[in-house]
Each structure stands twice: as structure tokens, then as C-alpha cells.
Short mmCIF file of N, CA, C and O in Angstrom, two decimals:
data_model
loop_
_atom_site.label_atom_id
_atom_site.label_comp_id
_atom_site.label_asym_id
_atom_site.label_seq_id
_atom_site.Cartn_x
_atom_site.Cartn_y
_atom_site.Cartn_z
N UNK A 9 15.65 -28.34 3.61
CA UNK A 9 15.22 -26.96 3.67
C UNK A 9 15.08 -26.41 2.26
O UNK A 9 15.74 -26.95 1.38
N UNK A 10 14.50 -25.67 2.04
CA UNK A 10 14.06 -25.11 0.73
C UNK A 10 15.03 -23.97 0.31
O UNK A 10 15.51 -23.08 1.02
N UNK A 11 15.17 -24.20 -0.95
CA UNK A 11 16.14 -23.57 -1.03
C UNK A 11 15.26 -22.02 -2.13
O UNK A 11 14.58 -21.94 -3.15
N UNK A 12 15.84 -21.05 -1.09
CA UNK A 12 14.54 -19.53 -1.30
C UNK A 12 14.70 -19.21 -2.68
O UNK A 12 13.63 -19.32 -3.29
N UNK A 13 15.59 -18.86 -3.34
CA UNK A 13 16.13 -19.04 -4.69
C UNK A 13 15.33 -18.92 -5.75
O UNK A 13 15.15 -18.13 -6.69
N UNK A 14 14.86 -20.06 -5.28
CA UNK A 14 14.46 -21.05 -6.26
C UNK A 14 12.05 -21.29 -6.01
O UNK A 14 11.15 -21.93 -6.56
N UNK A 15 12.20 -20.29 -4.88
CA UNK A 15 10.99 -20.26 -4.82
C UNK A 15 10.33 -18.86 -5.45
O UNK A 15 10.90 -17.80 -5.19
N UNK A 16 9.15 -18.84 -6.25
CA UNK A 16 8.25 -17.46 -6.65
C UNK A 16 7.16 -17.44 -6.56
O UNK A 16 6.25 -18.16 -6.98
N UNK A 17 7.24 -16.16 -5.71
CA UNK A 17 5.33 -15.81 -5.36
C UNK A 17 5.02 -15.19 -6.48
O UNK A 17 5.56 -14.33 -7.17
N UNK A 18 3.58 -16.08 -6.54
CA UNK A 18 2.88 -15.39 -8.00
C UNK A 18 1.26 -14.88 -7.49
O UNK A 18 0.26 -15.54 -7.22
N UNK A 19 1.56 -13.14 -7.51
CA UNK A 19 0.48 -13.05 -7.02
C UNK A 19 -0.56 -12.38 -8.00
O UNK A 19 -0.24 -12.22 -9.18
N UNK A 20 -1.30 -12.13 -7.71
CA UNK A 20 -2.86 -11.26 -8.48
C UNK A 20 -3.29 -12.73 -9.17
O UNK A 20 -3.24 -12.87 -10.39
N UNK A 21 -3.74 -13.83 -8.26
CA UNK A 21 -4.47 -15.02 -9.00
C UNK A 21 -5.83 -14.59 -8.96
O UNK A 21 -6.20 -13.85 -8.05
N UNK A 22 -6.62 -14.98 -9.85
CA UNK A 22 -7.98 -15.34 -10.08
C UNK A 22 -8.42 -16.30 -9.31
O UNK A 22 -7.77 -17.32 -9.09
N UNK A 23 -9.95 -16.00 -8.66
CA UNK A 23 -10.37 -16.61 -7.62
C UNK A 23 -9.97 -18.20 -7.74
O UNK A 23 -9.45 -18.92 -6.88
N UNK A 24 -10.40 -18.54 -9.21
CA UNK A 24 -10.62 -19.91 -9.36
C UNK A 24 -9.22 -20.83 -10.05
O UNK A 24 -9.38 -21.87 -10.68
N UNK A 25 -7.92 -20.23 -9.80
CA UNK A 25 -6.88 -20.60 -9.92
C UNK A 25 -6.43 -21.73 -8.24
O UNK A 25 -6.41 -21.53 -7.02
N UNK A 26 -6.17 -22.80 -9.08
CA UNK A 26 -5.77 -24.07 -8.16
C UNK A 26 -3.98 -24.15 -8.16
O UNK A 26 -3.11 -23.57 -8.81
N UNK A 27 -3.99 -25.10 -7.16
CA UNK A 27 -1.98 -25.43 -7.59
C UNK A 27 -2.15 -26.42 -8.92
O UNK A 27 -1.37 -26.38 -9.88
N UNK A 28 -2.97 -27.07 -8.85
CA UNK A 28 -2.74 -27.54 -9.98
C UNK A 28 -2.49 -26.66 -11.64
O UNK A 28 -1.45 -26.68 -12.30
N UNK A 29 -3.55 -26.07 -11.92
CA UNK A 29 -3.52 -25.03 -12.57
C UNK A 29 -2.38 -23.94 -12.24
O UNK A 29 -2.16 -23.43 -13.34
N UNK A 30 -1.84 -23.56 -11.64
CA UNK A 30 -0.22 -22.55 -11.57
C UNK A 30 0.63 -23.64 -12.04
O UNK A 30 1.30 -23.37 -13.03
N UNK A 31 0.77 -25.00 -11.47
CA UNK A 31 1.74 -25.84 -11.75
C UNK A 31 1.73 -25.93 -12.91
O UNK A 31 2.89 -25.86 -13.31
N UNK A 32 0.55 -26.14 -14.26
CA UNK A 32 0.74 -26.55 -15.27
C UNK A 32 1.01 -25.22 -15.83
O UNK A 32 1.80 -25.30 -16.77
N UNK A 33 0.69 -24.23 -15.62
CA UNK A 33 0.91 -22.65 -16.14
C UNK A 33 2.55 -22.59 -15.79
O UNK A 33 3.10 -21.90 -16.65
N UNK A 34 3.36 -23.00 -14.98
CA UNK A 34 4.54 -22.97 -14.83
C UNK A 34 5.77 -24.12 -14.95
O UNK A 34 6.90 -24.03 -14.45
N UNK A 35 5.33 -25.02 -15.61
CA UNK A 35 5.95 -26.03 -15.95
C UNK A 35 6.76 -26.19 -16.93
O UNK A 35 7.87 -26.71 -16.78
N UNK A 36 6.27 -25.71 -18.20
CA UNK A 36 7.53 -25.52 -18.86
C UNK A 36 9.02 -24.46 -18.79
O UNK A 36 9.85 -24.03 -19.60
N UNK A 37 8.76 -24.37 -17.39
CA UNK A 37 10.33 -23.44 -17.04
C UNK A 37 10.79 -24.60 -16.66
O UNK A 37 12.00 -24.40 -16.80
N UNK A 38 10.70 -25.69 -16.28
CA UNK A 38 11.25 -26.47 -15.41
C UNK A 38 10.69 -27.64 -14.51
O UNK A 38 9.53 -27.51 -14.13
N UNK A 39 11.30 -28.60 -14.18
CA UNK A 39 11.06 -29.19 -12.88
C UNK A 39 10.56 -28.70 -11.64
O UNK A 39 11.40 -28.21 -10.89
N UNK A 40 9.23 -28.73 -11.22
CA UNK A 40 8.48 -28.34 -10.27
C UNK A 40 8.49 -29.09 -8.62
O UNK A 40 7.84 -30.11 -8.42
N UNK A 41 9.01 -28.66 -7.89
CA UNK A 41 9.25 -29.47 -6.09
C UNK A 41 8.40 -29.06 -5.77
O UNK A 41 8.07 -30.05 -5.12
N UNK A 42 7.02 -27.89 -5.47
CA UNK A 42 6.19 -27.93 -4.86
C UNK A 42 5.23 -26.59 -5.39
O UNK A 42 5.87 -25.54 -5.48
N UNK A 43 3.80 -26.53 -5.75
CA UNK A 43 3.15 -25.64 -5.48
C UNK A 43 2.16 -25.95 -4.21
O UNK A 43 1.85 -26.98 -3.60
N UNK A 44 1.72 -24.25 -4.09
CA UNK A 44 1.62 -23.69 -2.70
C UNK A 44 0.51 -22.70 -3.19
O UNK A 44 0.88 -21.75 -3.88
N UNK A 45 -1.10 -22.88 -2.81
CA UNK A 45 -2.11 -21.73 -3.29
C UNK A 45 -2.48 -21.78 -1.69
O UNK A 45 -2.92 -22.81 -1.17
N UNK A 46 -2.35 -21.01 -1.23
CA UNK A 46 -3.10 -20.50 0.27
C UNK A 46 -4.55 -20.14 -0.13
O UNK A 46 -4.86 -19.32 -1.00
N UNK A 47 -5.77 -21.17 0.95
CA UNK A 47 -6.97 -20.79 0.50
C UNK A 47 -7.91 -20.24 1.75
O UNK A 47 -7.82 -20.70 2.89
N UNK A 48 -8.97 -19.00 1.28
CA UNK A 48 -9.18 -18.50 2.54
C UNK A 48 -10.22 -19.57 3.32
O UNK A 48 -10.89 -20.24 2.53
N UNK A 49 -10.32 -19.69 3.96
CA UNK A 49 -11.77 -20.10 4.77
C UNK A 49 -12.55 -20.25 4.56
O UNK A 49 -12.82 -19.06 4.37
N UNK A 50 -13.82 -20.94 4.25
CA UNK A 50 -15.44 -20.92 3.65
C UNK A 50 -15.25 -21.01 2.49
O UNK A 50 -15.62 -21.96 1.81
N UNK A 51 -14.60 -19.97 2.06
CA UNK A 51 -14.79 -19.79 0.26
C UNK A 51 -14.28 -21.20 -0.45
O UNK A 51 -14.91 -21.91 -1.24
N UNK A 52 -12.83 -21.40 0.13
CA UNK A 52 -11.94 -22.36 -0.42
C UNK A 52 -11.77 -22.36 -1.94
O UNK A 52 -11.74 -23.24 -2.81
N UNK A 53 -11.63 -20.42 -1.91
CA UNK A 53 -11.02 -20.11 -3.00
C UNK A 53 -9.53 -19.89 -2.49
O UNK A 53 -9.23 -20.17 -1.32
N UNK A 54 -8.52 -19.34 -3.45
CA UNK A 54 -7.47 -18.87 -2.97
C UNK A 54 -7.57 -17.71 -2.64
O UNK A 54 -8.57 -17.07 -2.98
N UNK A 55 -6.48 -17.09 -1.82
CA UNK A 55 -5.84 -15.73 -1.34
C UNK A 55 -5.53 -14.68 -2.42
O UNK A 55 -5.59 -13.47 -2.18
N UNK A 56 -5.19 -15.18 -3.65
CA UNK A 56 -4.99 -14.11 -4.26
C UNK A 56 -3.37 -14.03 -4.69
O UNK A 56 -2.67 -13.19 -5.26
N UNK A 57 -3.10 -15.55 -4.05
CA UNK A 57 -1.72 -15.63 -4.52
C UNK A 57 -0.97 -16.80 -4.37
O UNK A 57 -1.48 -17.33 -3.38
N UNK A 58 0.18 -17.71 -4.86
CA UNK A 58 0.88 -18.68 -4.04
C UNK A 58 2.18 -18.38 -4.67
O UNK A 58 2.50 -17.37 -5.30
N UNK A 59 3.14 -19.84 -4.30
CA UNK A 59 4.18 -20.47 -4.52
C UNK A 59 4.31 -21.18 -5.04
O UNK A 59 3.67 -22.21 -4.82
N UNK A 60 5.51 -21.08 -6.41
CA UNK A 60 5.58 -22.03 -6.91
C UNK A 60 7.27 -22.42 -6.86
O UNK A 60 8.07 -21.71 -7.47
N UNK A 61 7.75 -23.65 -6.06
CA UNK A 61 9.37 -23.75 -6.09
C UNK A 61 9.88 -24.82 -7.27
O UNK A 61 9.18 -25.68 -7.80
N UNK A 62 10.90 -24.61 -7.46
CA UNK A 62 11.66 -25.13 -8.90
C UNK A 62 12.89 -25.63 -8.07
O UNK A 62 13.47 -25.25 -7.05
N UNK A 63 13.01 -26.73 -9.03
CA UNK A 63 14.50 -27.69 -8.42
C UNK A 63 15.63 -26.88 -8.77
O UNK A 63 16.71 -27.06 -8.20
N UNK A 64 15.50 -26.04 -9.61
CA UNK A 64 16.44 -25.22 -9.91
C UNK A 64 16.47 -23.74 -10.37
O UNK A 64 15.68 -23.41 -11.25
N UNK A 65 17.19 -22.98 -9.93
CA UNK A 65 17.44 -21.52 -9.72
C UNK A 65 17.10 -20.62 -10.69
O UNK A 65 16.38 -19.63 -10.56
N UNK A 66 18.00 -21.27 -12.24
CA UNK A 66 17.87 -20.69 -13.23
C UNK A 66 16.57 -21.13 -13.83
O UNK A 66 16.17 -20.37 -14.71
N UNK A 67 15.72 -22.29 -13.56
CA UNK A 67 14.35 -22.26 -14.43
C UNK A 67 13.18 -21.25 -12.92
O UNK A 67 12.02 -20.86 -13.01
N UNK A 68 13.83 -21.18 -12.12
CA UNK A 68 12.83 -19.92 -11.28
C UNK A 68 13.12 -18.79 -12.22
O UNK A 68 12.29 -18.50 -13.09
N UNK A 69 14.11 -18.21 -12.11
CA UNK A 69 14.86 -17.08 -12.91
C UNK A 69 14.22 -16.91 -14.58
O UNK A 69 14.40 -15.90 -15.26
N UNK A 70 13.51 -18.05 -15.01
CA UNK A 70 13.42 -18.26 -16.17
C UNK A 70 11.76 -17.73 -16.65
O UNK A 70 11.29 -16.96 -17.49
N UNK A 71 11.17 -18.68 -15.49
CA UNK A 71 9.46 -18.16 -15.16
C UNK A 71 9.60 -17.04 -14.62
O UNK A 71 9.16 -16.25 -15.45
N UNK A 72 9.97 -16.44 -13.66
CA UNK A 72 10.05 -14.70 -13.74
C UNK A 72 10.25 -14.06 -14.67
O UNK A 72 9.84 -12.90 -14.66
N UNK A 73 10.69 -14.37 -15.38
CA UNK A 73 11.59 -13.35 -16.32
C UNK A 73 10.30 -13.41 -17.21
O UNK A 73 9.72 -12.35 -17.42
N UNK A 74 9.74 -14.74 -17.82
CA UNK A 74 9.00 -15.14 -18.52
C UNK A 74 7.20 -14.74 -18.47
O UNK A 74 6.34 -14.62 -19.34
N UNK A 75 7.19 -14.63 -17.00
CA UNK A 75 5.51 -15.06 -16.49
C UNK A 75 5.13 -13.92 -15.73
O UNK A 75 3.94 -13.90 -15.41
N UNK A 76 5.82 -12.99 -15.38
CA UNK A 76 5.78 -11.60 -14.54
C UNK A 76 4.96 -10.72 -15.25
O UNK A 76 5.39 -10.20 -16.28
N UNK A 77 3.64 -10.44 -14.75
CA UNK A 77 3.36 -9.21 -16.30
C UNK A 77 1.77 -10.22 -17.15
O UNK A 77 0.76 -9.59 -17.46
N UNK A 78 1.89 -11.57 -17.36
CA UNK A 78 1.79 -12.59 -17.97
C UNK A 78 0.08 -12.78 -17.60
O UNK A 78 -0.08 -13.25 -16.47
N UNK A 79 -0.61 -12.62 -18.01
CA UNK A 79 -2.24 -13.34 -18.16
C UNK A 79 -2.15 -14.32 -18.28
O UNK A 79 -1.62 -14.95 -19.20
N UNK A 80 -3.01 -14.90 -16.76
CA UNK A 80 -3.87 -16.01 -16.65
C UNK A 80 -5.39 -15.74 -15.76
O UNK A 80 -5.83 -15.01 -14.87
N UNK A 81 -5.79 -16.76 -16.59
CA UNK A 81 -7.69 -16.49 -15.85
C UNK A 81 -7.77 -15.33 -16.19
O UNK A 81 -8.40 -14.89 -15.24
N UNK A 82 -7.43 -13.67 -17.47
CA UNK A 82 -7.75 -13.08 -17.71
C UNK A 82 -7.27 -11.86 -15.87
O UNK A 82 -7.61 -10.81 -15.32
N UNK A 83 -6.75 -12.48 -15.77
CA UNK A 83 -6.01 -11.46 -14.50
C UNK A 83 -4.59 -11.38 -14.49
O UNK A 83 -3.90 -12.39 -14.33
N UNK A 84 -4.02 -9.96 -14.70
CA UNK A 84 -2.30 -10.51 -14.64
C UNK A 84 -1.60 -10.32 -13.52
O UNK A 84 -1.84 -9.52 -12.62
N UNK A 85 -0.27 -11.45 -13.65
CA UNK A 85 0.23 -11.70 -12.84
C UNK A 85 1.14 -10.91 -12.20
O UNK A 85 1.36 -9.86 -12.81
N UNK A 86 1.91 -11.11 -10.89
CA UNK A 86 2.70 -10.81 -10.45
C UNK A 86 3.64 -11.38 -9.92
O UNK A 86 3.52 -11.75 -8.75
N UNK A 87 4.55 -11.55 -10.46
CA UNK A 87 6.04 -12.83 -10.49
C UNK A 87 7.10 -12.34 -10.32
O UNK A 87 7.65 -11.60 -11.14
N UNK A 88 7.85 -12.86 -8.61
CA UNK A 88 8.88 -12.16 -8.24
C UNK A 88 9.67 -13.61 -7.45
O UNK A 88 9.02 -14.65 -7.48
N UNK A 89 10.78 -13.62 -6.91
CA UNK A 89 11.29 -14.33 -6.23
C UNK A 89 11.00 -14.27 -4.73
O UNK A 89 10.98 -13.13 -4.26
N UNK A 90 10.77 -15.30 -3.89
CA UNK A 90 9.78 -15.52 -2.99
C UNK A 90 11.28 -15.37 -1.78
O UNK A 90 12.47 -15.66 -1.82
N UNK A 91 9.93 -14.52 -0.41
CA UNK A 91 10.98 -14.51 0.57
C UNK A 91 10.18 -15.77 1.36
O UNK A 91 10.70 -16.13 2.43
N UNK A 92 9.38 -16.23 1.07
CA UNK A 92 8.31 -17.16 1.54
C UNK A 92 9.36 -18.33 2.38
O UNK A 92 10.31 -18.92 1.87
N UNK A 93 8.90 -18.47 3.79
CA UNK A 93 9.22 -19.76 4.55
C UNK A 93 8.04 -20.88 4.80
O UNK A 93 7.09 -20.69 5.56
N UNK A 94 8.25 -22.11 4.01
CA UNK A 94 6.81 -22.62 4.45
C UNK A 94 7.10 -23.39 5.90
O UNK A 94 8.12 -23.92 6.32
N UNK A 95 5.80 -23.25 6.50
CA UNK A 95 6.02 -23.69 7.58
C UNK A 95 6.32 -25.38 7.55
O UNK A 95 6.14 -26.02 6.52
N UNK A 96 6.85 -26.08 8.95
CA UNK A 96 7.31 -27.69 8.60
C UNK A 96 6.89 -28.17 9.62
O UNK A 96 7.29 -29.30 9.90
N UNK A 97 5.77 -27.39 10.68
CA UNK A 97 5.23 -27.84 11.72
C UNK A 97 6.50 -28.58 12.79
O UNK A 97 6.20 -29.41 13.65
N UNK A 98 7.73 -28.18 12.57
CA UNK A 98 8.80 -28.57 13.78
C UNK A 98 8.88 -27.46 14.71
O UNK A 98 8.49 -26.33 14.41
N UNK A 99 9.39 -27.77 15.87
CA UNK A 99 9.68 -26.31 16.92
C UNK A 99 10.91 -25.66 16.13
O UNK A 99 11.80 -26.20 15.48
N UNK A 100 10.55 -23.85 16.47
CA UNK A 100 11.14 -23.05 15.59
C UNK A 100 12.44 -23.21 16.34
O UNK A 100 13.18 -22.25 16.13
N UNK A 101 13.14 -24.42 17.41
CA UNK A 101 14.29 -23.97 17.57
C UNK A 101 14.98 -25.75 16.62
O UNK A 101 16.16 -26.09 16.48
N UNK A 102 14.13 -26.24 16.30
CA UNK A 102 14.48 -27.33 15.55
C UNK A 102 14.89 -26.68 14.33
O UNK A 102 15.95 -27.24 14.05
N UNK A 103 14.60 -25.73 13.36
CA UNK A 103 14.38 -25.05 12.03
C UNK A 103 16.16 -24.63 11.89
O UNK A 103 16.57 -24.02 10.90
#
């Protein structure tokens, strides 16, 4: 299970922002377990926002502190600690 902590939604992305691109924009806080760009439909641009989770607490704590506020793609960001559950496709009484 993911530990919430340690996950941050980073929102106000630029259309043409990938996970790859957040991942490397957020990597030097730390060890990276998963990015997460939700993309809409047709466009298969993003939403306008994702997830990025860290193996550890204090390098989440570190990119917030750091990246909140922070230009990328000339759009700035918005960097907070994530209440985000990703889904695991199990029945919600398995969870």
C-alpha cells in the first residue's frame, strides 16, 4: 500500500508535461516509486496535474518545500502532499 506521506500532487502542469518529464523535474529530491500524469481522452494530453511518490517522506517534504511555487513549461506549479489513492483494480473490500 502506498504510503500517502510520501505522495505529491503537482498541479497547474502544462499541456505537454509527461511522467517522464515531472519524474526528471523531481528527482533530485530523491528516490522516485512512481509517477502518475492522468491524461484526458482524445487529446492524450494531461489533466493539468499528477503524482509524484517518493520512497521516502522527508525527500517528499523536500520537493514541496522546494518545487511549490516553482516553473516548469513556463507554468507554475502547485506542490502539496497528496490525499491521492491510486486505484489497484482489487475489490474495495480486498483494499
Amino acid at each position: 500500500m502506498m504510503e500517502h506521506r510520501c505522495t505529491l500532487y503537482v498541479g497547474g502542469l502544462a499541456p505537454e508535461v509527461t511522467a517522464h518529464i515531472l519524474r526528471v523535474a523531481f528527482i533530485p529530491f530523491g528516490p522516485i516509486v512512481d509517477v502518475d500524469v492522468p491524461l484526458q481522452a482524445g487529446t492524450q494530453h494531461n489533466k493539468g496535474f499528477g503524482f509524484v511518490q517518493f520512497e521516502f517522506t522527508e525527500d517528499a517534504e523536500a520537493a514541496r518545500d522546494n518545487m511549490h511555487e516553482a516553473e516548469l513549461y513556463g507554468k507554475c506549479l502547485n506542490v502539496d502532499i497528496s490525499q491521492y489513492k491510486k486505484k489497484t483494480g482489487s475489490a474495495v473490500w480486498n483494499q
